XYZ file of C-alpha atoms in Angstrom:
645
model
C -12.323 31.140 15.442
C -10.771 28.213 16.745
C -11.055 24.752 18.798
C -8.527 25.169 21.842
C -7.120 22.263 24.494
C -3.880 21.911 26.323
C -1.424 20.094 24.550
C 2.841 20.393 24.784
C 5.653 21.298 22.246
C 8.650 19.150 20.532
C 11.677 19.753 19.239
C 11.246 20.611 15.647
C 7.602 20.091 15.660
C 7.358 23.352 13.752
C 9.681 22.759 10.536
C 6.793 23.713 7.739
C 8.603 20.657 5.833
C 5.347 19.396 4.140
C 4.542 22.996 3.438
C 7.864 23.500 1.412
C 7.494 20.167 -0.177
C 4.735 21.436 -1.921
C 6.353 24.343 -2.809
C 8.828 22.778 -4.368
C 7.293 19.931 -6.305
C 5.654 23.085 -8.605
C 9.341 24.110 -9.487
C 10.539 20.307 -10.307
C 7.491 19.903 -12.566
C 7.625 23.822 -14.251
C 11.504 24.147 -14.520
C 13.461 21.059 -14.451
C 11.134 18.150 -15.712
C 10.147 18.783 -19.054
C 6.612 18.855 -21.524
C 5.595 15.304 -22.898
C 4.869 16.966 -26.317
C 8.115 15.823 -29.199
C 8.264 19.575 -30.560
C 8.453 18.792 -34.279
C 10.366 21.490 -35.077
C 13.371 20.111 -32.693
C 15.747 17.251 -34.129
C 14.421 14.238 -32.051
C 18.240 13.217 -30.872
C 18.035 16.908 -29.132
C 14.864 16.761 -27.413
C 16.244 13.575 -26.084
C 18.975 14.724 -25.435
C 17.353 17.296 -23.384
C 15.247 15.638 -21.384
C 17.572 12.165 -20.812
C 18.860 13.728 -17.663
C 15.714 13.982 -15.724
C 13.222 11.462 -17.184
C 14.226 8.190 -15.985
C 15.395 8.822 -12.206
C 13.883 12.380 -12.112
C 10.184 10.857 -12.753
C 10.645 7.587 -10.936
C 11.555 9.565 -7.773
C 9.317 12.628 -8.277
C 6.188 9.697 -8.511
C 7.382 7.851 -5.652
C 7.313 10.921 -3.370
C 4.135 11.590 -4.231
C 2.772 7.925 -2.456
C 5.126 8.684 0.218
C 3.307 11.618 0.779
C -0.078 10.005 0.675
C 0.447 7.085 2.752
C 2.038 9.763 5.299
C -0.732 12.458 5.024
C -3.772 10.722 3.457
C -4.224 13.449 1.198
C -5.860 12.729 -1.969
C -4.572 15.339 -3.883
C -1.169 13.818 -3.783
C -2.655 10.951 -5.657
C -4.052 13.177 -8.080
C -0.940 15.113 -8.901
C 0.579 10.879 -9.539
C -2.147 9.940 -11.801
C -1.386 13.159 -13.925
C 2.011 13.161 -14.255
C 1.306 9.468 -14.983
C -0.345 10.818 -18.202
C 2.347 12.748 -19.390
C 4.691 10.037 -19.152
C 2.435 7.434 -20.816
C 2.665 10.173 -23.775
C 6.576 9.106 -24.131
C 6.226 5.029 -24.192
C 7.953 3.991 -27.603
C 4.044 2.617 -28.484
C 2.607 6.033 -28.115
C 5.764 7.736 -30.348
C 6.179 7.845 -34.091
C 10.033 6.555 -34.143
C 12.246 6.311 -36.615
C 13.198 2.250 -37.869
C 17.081 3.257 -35.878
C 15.802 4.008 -33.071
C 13.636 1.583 -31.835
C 16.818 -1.124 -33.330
C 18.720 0.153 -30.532
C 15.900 -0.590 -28.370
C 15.353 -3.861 -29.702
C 12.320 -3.058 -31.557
C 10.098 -3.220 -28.217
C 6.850 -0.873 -27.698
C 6.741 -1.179 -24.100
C 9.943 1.237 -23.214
C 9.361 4.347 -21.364
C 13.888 4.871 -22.250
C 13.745 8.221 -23.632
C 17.456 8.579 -24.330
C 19.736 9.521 -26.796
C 21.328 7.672 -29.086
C 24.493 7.568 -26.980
C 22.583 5.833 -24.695
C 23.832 2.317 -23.934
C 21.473 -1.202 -23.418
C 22.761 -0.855 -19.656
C 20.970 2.332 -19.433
C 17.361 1.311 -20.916
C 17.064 -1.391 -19.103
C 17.816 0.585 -16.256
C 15.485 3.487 -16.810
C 12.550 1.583 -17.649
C 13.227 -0.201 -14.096
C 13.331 3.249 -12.546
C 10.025 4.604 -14.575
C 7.661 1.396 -13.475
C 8.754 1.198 -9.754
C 6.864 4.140 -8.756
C 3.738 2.652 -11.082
C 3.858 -0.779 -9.838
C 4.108 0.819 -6.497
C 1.037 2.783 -7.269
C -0.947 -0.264 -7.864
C -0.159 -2.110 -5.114
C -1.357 0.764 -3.086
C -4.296 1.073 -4.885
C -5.172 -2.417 -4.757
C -3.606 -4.021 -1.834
C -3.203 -1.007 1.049
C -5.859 1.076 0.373
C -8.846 -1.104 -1.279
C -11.578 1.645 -0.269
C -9.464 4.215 -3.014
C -10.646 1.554 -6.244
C -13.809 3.344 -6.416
C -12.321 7.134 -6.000
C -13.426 8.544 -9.241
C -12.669 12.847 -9.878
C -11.999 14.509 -12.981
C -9.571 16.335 -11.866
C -7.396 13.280 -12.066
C -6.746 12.654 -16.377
C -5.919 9.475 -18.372
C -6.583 10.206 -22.435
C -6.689 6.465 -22.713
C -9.250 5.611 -19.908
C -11.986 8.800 -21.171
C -13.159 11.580 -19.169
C -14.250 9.802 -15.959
C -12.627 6.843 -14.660
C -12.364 5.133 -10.736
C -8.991 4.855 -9.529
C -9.606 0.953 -9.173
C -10.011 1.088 -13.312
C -6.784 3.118 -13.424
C -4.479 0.403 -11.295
C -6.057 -2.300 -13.571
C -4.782 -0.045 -16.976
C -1.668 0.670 -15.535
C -0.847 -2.662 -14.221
C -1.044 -4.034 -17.819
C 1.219 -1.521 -18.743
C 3.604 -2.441 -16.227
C 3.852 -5.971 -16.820
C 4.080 -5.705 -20.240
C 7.421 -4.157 -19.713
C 8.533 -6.349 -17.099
C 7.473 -9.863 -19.659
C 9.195 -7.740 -22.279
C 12.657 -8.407 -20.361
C 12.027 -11.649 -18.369
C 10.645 -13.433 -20.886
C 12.566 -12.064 -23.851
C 16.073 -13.079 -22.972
C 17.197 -10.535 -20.405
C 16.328 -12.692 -17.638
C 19.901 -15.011 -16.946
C 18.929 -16.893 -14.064
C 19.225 -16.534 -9.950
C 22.639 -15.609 -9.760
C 23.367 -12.931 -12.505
C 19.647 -11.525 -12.470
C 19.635 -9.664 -15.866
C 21.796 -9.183 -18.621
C 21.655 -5.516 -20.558
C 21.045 -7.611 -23.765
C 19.665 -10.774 -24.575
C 23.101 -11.568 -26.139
C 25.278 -10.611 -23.260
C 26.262 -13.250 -20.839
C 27.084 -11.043 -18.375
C 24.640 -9.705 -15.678
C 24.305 -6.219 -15.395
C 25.281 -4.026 -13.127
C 23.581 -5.247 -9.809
C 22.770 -1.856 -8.471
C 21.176 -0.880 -11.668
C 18.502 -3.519 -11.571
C 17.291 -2.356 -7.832
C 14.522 -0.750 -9.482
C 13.096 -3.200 -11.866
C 13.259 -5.511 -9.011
C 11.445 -3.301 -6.913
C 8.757 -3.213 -9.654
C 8.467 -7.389 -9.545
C 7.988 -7.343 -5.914
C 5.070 -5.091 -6.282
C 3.451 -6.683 -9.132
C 4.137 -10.093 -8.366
C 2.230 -8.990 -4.809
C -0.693 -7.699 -6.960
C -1.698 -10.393 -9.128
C 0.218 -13.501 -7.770
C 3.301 -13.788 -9.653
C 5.882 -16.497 -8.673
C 7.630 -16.013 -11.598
C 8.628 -12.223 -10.761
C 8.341 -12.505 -6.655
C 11.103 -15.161 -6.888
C 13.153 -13.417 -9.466
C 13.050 -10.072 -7.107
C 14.020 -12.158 -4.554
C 17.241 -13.494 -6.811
C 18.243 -10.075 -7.591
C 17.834 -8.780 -3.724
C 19.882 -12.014 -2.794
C 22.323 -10.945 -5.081
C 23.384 -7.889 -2.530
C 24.983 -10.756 -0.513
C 26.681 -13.023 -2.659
C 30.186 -13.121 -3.611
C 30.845 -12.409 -7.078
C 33.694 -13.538 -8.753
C 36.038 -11.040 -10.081
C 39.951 -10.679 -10.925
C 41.879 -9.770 -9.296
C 39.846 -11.133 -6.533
C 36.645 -12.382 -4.764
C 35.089 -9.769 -3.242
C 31.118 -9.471 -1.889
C 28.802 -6.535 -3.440
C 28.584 -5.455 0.659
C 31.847 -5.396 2.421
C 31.183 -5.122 6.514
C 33.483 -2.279 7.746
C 33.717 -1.193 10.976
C 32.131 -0.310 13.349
C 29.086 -2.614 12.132
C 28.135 -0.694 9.045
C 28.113 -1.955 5.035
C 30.380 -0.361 2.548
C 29.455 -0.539 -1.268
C 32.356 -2.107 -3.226
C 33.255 -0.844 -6.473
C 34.250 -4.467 -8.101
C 31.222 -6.276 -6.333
C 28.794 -4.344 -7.926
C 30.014 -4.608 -11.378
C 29.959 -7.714 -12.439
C 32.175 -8.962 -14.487
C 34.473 -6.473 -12.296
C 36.737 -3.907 -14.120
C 40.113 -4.284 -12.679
C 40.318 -2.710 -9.599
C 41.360 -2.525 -6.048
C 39.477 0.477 -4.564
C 36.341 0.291 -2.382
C 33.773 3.045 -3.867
C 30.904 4.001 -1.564
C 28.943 6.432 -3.940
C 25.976 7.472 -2.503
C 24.311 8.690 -5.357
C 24.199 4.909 -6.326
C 22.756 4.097 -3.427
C 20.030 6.219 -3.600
C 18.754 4.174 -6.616
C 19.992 1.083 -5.028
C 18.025 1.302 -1.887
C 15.116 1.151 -3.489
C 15.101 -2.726 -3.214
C 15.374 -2.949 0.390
C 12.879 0.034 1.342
C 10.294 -2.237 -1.024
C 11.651 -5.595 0.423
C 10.807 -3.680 3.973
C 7.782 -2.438 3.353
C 5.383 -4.124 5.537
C 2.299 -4.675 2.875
C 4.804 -6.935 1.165
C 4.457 -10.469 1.243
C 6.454 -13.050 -0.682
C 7.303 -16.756 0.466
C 10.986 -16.221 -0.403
C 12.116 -12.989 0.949
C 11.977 -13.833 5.278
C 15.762 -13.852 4.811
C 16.398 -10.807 2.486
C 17.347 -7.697 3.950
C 17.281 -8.467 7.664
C 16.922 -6.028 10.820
C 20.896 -6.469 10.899
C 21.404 -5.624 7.329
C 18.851 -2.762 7.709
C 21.279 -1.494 10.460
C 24.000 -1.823 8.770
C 22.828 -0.135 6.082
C 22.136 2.769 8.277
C 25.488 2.729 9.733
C 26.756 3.356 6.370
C 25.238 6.804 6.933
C 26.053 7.677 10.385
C 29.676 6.083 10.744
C 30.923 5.963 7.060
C 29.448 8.773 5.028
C 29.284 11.268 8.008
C 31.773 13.393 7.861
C 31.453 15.377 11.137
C 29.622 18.946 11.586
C 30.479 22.593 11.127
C 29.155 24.669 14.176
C 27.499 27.693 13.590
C 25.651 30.459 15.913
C 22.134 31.947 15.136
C 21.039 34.861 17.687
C 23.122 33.097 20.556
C 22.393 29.858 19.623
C 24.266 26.810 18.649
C 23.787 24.746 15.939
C 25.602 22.350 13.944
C 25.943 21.987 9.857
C 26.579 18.022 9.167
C 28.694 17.156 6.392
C 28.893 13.944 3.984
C 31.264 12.168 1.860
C 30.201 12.155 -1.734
C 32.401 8.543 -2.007
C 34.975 6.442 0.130
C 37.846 5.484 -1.946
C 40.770 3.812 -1.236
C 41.233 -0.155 -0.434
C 43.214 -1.167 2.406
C 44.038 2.298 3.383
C 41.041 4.584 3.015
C 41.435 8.121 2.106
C 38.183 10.070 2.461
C 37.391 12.124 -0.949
C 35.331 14.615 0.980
C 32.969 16.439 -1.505
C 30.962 19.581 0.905
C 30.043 21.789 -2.245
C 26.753 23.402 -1.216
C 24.678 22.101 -4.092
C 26.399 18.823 -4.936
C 24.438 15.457 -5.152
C 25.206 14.449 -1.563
C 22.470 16.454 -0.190
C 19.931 15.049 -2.115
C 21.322 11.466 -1.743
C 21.332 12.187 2.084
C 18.081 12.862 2.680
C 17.091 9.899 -0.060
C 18.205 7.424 2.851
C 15.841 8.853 5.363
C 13.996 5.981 5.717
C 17.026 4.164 7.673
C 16.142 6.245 10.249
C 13.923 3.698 11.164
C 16.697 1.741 12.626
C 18.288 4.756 14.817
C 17.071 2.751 17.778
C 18.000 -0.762 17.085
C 20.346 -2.752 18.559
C 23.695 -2.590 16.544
C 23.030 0.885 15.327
C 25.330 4.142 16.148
C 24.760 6.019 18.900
C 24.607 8.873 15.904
C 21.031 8.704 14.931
C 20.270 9.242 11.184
C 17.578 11.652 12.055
C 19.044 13.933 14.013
C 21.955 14.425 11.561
C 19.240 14.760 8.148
C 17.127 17.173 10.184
C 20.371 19.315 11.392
C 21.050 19.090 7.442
C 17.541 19.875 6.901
C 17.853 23.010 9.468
C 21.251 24.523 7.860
C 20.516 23.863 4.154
C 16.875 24.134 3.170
C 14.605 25.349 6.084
C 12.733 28.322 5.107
C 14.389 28.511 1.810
C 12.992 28.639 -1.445
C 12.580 26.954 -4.476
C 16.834 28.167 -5.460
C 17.692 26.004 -3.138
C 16.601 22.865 -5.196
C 19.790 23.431 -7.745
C 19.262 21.526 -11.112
C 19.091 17.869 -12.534
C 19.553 14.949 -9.556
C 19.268 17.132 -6.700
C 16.024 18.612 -7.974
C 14.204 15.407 -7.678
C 16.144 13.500 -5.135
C 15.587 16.396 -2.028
C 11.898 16.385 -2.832
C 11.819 12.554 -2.915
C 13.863 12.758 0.743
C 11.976 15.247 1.955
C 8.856 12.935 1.195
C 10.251 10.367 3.323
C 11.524 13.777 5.794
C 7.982 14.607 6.692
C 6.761 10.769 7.297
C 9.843 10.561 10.142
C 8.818 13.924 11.840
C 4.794 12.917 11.788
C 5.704 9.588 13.112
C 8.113 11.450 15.474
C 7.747 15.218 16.779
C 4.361 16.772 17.722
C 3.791 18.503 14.356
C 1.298 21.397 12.813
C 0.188 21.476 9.790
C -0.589 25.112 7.951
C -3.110 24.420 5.530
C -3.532 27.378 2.780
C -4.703 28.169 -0.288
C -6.927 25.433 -1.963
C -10.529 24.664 -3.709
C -11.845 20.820 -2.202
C -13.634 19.550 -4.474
C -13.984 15.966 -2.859
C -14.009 14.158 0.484
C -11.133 14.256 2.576
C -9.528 14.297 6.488
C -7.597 16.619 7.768
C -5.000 15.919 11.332
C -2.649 17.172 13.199
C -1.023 15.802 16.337
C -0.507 19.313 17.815
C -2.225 22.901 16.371
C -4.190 22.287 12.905
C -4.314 25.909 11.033
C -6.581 26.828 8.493
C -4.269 29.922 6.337
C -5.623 30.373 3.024
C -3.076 33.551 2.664
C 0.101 31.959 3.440
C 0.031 30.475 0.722
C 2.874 30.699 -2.525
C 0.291 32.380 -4.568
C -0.499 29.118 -6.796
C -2.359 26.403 -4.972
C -0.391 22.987 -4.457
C -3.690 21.340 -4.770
C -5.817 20.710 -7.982
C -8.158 22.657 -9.319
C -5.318 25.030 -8.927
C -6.058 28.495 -7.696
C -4.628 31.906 -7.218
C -7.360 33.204 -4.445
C -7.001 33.724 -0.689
C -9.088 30.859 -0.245
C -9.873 27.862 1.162
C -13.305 26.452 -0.253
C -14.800 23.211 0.823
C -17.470 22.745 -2.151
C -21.105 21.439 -1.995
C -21.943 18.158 -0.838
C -18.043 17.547 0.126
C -17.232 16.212 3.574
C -14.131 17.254 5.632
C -12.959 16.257 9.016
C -10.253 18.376 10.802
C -8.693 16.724 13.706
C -5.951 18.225 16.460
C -4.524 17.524 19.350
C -4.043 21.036 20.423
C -5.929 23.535 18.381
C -7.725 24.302 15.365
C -7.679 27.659 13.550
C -9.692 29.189 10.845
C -8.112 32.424 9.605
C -9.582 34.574 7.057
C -10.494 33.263 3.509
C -12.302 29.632 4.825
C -15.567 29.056 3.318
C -17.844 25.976 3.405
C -20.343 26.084 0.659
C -23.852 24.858 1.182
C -24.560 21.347 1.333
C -20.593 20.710 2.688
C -20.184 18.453 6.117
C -17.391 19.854 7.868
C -16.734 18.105 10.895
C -14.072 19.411 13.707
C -12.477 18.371 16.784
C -9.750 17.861 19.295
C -8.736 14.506 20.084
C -8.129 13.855 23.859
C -5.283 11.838 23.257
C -2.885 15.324 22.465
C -0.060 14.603 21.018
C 0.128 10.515 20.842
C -3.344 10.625 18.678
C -3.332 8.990 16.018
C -2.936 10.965 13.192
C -2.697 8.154 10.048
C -6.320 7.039 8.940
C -6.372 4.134 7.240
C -8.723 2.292 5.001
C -9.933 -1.228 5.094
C -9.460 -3.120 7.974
C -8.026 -6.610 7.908
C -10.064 -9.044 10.165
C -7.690 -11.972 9.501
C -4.948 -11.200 12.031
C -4.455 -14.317 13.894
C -1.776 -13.355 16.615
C -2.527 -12.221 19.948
C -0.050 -9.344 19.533
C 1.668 -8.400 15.929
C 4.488 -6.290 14.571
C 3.427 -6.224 11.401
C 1.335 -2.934 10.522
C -2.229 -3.065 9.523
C -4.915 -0.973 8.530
C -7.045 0.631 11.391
C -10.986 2.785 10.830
C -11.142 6.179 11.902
C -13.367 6.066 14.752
C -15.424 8.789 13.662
C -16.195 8.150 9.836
C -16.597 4.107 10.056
C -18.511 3.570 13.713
C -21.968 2.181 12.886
C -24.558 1.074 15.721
C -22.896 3.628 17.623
C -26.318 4.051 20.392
C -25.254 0.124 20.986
C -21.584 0.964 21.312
C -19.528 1.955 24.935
C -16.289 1.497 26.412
C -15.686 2.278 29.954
C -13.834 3.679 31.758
C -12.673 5.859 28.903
C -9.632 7.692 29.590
C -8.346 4.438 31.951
C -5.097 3.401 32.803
C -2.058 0.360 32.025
C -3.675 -2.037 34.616
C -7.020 -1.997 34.391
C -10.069 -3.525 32.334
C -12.523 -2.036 29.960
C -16.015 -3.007 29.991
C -17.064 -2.749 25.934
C -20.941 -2.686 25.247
C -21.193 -4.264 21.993
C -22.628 -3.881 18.537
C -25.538 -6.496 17.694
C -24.132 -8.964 15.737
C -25.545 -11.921 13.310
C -23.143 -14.274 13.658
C -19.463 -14.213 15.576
C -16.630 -11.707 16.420
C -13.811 -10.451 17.893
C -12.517 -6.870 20.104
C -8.893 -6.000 18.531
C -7.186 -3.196 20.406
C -4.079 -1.096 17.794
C -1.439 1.005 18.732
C -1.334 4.330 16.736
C 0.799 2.731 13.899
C -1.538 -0.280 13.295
C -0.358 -3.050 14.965
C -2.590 -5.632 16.442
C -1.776 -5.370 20.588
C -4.501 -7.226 21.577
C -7.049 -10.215 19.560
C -9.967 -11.247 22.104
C -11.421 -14.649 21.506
C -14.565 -15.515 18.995
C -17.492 -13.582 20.821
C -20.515 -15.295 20.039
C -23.341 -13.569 18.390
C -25.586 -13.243 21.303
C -22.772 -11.941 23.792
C -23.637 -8.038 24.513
C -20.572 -7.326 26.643
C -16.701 -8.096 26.549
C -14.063 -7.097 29.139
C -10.821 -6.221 27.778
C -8.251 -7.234 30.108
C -5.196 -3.913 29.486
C -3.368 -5.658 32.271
C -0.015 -7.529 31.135
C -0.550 -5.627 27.798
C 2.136 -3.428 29.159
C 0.698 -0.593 26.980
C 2.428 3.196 27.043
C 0.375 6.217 27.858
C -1.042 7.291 24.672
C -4.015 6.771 22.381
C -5.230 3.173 21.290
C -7.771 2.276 18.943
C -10.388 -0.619 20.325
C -12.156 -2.488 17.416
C -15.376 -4.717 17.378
C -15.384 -6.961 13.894
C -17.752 -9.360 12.554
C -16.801 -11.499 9.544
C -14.242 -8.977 7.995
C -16.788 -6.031 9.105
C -16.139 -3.260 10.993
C -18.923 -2.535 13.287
C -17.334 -0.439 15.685
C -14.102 1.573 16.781
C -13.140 3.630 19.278
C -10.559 5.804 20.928
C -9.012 4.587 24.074
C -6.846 6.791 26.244
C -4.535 5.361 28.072
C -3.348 7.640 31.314
């Protein structure tokens, strides 16, 4: 069974990546993360001891992937799997704990840590970790309450919060957490952590000295987000400090050197004295890209385009961004190992763990198969953004993470993960993997085993397969099953959508009472594949870059008998005659490119206008698909595919 229509193939179109993501997270949750339940037969120091390594940065970037993973694929049950491992962390906050009088001293005596550690830990570290926990959760709110408004009343109790009851929206959820969040971030800024614009914090309220500026990436990260959330000068200007800090020159002996160095050709170096300030005494540069990973969390954040703050414009610009990926392509590349595969030539990239040296650099080349470099590598997939700028290598990030990607983990199992940082950080790069090749390659999607036990969309730009027995055995997907199947329960409603092809394969069952709702979009491969919730009627520029939120034609379209657009597929210079929606008072006809921007904003259309001609001519639009908008008042009335030939 099966919807067919002509479509074409890309390179790489067929890597199962989001398939083996979910594979994967299963392993990082079973093996190397660890139960939120203090075993009181255990010594406490021990079971910190034990699970120090992972909880911090293995559960900040576990979390994260998951809303990577959503924003790229929609899919709720990505959200799901956050909100629940949410839970089990909330179990380990020092409030939630019975600690002994010692250890909370070493803590300061706050409630509102998440710093599991041991007693060797150091004040450096907790404020660190607690930065790294709350990023992803801030995140999570923002997204919640800024991106994706429509999710606030998304209510299923397969999502589990002992502190919000049995049922709870995930609107009520972003509220609770939010709290919890700031209540964290006050307990540092406003308790004598917080040393001003050019030191950021301190790991003490008696230390002088700012910390580390690498090391408070994260909690800036977290400040941007909630300051974005519930208007917040106080923490969107100190985020903005701490990301300025990247660029200043900090003062260090034997010398003055800036946290980025520039280094040919075009690319930024991290510096071992500029990021530790006050700077040990040393002379060697120190690009360690396993600092980086958590380091680059500020500028991904800074560059996310649902950010606003009034301070940032200058933080992190396009030529930083490139530079940043330069430090990839032209500093920690380390050239490629060919290799041969039934006649056929490959290559294996390799990285540099570090660059040491000063003025005459001697490349510490670390290859070891299941050292942190690989997970650190594909942690910075996001620069790949920037492979086509101006300034940036003609090496494009993408190309080398996905020939990493090809040698190293595709159609490997779960051995492949190794242990500790490189269990977390591949899944959180593969996250941000499987965003690149959507945005990029024609992809498939396999979907298997699973019970759906609540609304949801399904796409694919090229062949959409329905495989209920490909699956691992256990299902990915809450309610977790074992079965063959994929069930669609009563009074659920599920749209598939391909560019290619759909296929239903044995095991696919729609109960009675489901909507299931099927089809190929004419557009092929340059449909647009990311639905998003909400649209945003203020845009107030002809043509935008910035990204925003477009319907899906086929779930949001009211007054559709009213609604035409002709001629429909058209071409680059012609017009389209639009029959509009009624309206009570005034509107306007946006057309969006696949991604969200705003190409096109027609003038105020009075109410009693029944027809607007959209002028494509001197757009200068690409073949591909478009989506053409009608909007009254912040309303969607109307939306449309538009194919342009």
């Amino acid at each position: 069974m099966g919807l067919i229509n002509h479509g074409f193939g890309q390179e790489r179109k067929d890597f199962q990546i989001k398939e083996q993501y979910d594979v994967f997270i299963h392993h990082v949750l079973d093996v190397v993360e660890h139960p939120c339940v203090v075993n009181a037969d255990q010594p406490l120091d021990d079971y910190l001891d034990e699970i120090g390594e992972t909880f911090g940065d293995g559960c900040s970037r576990l979390l994260e992937s998951y809303l990577i993973m959503y924003e790229t694929t929609k899919d709720k049950a990505y959200l799901i799997k956050f909100v629940n491992v949410l839970d089990c962390e909330f179990q380990l906050r020092f409030d939630q704990l019975n600690l002994p009088a010692s250890y909370l001293a070493l803590h300061d005596g706050s409630p509102y840590s998440w710093s599991l550690i041991n007693d060797s830990g150091t004040p450096t570290t907790i404020l660190y970790i607690d930065g790294q926990i709350i990023w992803p959760m801030a995140h999570f709110v923002h997204l919640i309450n800024s991106q994706y408004p429509d999710l606030q009343s998304f209510s299923t109790p397969l999502a589990h919060n002992q502190w919000l009851g049995a049922q709870f929206t995930f609107g009520e959820l972003a509220d609770w957490l939010g709290q919890r969040v700031d209540e964290t971030i006050d307990r540092y800024y406003w308790g004598g952590y917080w040393k001003g614009a050019e030191k950021g914090f301190s790991a003490h309220p008696s230390d002088d000295d700012a910390m580390v500026i690498n090391l408070q990436s994260a909690i800036a990260a977290a400040m941007y987000y909630m300051g974005q959330n519930d208007p917040n000068e106080y923490y969107l200007q100190a985020a903005d400090d701490i990301a300025s800090d990247w660029f200043r020159t900090l003062v260090c002996f034997p010398e003055l050197r800036p946290v980025l160095e520039l280094a040919p050709p075009n690319r930024y170096q991290w510096v071992d004295i500029g990021w530790k300030y006050p700077c040990p005494d040393s002379d060697d540069d120190y690009e360690d890209l396993s600092h980086a990973m958590q380091s680059l969390e500020l500028p991904m954040t800074v560059k996310d385009n649902t950010i606003w703050a009034p301070y940032h414009t200058q933080v992190f610009s396009e030529t930083d961004l490139v530079r940043l990926h330069n430090a990839y392509t032209e500093g920690a590349y380390a050239g490629a190992t060919p290799f041969t595969i039934d006649g056929v030539d490959y290559e294996n990239p390799h990285f540099h763990a570090g660059i040491d040296g000063d003025d005459d650099i001697d490349y510490n080349t670390v290859f070891s198969g299941l050292d942190q470099t690989r997970g650190t590598v594909y942690s910075a997939t996001w620069l790949s953004k920037w492979d086509d700028t101006s300034g940036a290598s003609q090496q494009t990030l993408y190309d080398l993470i996905m020939k990493l990607y090809f040698h190293d983990l595709y159609g490997q199992g779960v051995s492949a993960l190794g242990q500790y940082t490189n269990a977390t950080s591949i899944p959180y790069g593969l996250a941000q993997l499987v965003s690149e090749q959507w945005e990029r390659e024609c992809f498939s999607l396999e979907l298997r085993n699973r019970v759906l036990s609540y609304d949801q969309d399904f796409a694919a730009k090229d062949v959409l397969v329905i495989a209920p027995g490909n699956g691992p055995g256990r299902s990915f997907a809450d309610p977790e099953t074992f079965d063959p199947v994929f069930e669609i329960g009563s009074g659920v409603k599920c749209n598939m959508k391909a560019g290619s092809a759909i296929h239903w394969e044995p095991g696919f069952h729609a109960a009675y009472g489901s909507t299931v709702h099927a089809y190929i979009d004419p557009a092929g491969c340059g449909m647009g594949y990311k639905v998003r919730a909400g649209l945003d009627a203020s845009i107030n520029a002809e043509r935008s870059d910035v990204v925003h939120p477009v319907p899906d034609p086929e779930r949001q379209v009211v007054n559709r008998a009213e609604w035409a657009i002709a001629p429909n597929p058209t071409d680059a210079s012609s017009i389209v005659r639009i029959t509009l929606c009624a309206m009570v008072g005034d509107g306007v006809v946006n057309l969006y490119d696949v991604s969200g921007r705003c190409l096109y904003r027609s003038p105020v259309i009075e109410r009693d206008q029944s027809e607007f001609i959209l002028p494509l001519y001197g757009l200068a639009l690409a073949p591909g698909s478009y989506t053409v908008v009608q909007q009254e008042g912040g309303k969607v009335l109307a939306a449309s595919p538009l194919l342009v030939k």
